[in-house]
mmCIF file of C-alpha atoms in Angstrom:
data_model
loop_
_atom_site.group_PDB
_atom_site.id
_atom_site.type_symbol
_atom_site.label_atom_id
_atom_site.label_comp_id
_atom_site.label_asym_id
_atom_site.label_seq_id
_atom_site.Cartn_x
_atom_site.Cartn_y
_atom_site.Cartn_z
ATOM 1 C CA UNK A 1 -1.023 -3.922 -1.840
ATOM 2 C CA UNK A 2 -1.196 -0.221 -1.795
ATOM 3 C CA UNK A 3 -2.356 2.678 0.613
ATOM 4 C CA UNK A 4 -6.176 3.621 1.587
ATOM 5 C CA UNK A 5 -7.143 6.530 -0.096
ATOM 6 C CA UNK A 6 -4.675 6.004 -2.739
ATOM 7 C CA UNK A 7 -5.787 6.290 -6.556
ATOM 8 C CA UNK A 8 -4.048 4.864 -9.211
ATOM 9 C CA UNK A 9 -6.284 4.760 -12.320
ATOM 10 C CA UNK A 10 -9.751 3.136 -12.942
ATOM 11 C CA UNK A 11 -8.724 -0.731 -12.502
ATOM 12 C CA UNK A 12 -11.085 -2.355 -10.537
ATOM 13 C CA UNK A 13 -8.215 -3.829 -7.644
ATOM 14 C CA UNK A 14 -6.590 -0.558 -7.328
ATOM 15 C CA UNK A 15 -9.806 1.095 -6.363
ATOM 16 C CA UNK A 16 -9.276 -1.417 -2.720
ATOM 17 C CA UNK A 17 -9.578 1.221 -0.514
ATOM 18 C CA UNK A 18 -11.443 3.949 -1.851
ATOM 19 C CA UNK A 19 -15.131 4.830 -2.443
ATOM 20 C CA UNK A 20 -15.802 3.005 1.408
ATOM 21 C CA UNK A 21 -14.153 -0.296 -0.180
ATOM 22 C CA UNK A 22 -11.463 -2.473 2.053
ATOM 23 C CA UNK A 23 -9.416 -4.820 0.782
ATOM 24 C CA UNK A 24 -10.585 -6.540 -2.191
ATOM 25 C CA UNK A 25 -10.491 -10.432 -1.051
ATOM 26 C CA UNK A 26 -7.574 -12.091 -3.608
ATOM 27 C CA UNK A 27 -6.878 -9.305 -5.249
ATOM 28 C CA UNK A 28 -5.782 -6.437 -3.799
ATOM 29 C CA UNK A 29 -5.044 -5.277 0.211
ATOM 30 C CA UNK A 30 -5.071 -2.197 1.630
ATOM 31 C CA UNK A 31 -2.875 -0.099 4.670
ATOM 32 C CA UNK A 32 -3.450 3.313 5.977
ATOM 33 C CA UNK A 33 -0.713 5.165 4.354
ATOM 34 C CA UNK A 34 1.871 6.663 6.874
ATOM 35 C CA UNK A 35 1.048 3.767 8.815
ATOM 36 C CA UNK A 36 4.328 1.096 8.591
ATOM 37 C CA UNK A 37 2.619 -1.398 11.022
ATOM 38 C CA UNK A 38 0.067 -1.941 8.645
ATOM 39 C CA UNK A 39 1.862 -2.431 5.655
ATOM 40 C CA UNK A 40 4.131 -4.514 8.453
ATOM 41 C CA UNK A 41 1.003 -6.964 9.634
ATOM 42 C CA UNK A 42 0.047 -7.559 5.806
ATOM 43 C CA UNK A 43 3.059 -8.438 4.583
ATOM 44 C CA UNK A 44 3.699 -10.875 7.325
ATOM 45 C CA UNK A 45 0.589 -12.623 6.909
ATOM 46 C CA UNK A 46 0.659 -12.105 3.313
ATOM 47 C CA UNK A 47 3.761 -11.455 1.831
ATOM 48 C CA UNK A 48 4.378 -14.307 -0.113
ATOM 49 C CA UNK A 49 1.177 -13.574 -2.211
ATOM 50 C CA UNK A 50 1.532 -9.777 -2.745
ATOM 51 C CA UNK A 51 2.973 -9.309 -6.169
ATOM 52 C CA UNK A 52 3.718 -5.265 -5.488
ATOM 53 C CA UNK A 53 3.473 -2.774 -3.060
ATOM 54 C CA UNK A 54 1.409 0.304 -5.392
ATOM 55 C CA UNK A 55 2.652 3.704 -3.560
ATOM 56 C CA UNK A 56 2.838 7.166 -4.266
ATOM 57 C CA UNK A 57 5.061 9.121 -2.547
ATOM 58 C CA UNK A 58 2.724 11.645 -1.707
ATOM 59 C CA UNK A 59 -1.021 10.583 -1.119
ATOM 60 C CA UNK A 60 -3.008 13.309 -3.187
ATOM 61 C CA UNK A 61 -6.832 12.068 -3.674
ATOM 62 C CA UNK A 62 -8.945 14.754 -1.796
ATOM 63 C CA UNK A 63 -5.727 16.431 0.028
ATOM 64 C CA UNK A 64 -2.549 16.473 0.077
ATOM 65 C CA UNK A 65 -0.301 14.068 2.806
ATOM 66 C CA UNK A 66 2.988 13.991 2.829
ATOM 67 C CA UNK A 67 4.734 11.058 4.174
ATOM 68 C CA UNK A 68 6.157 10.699 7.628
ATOM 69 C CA UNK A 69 10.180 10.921 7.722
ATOM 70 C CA UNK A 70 11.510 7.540 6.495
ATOM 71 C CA UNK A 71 8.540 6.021 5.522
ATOM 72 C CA UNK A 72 8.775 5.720 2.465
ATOM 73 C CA UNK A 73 12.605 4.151 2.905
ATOM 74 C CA UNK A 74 10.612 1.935 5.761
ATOM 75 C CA UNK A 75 8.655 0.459 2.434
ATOM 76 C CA UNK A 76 11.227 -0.129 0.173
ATOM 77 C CA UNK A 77 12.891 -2.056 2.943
ATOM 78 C CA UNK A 78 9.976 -3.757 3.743
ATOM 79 C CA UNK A 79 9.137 -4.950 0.285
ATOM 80 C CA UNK A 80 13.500 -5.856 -0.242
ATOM 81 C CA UNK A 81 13.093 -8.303 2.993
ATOM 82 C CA UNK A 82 9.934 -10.142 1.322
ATOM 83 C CA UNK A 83 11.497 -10.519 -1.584
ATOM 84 C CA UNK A 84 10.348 -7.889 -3.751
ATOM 85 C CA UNK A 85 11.782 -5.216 -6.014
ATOM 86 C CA UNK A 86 11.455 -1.547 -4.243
ATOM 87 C CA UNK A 87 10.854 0.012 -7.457
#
């Protein structure tokens, strides 16, 4: 799972989200970054099959976001109560 807009290297599932593409159907999903709901609705409905959440902690592909006070913290919690590493 990672952020839309977010780039991460030239491997096909971490391009979800960019270049017009959604989530990539078994592979990869995608959340607005800044956005906690999102990554909150995924991870319900898909948590148990997300291996990672992919963030950085500033989105930087065409401009520069910053992320909203405690999200960031907000994800690493998020990912600890599914079961997953926050790092």
């Amino acid at each position: 799972m990672k952020a839309v807009g977010a780039y991460h290297g030239c491997y096909d599932d971490l391009e979800a989200g960019l270049y017009g593409r959604g989530d990539l159907e078994g592979r990869a999903l995608v959340a607005p970054f800044n956005h906690l709901d999102g990554f909150e609705r995924i991870m319900k409905k898909h948590g148990s099959k997300v291996a990672a959440l992919v963030i950085e902690p500033v989105l930087v592909t065409g401009r520069v976001v910053a992320p909203e006070p405690g999200f960031l913290t907000a994800l690493q919690t998020l990912a600890q109560r599914h079961g997953r590493s926050p790092f």
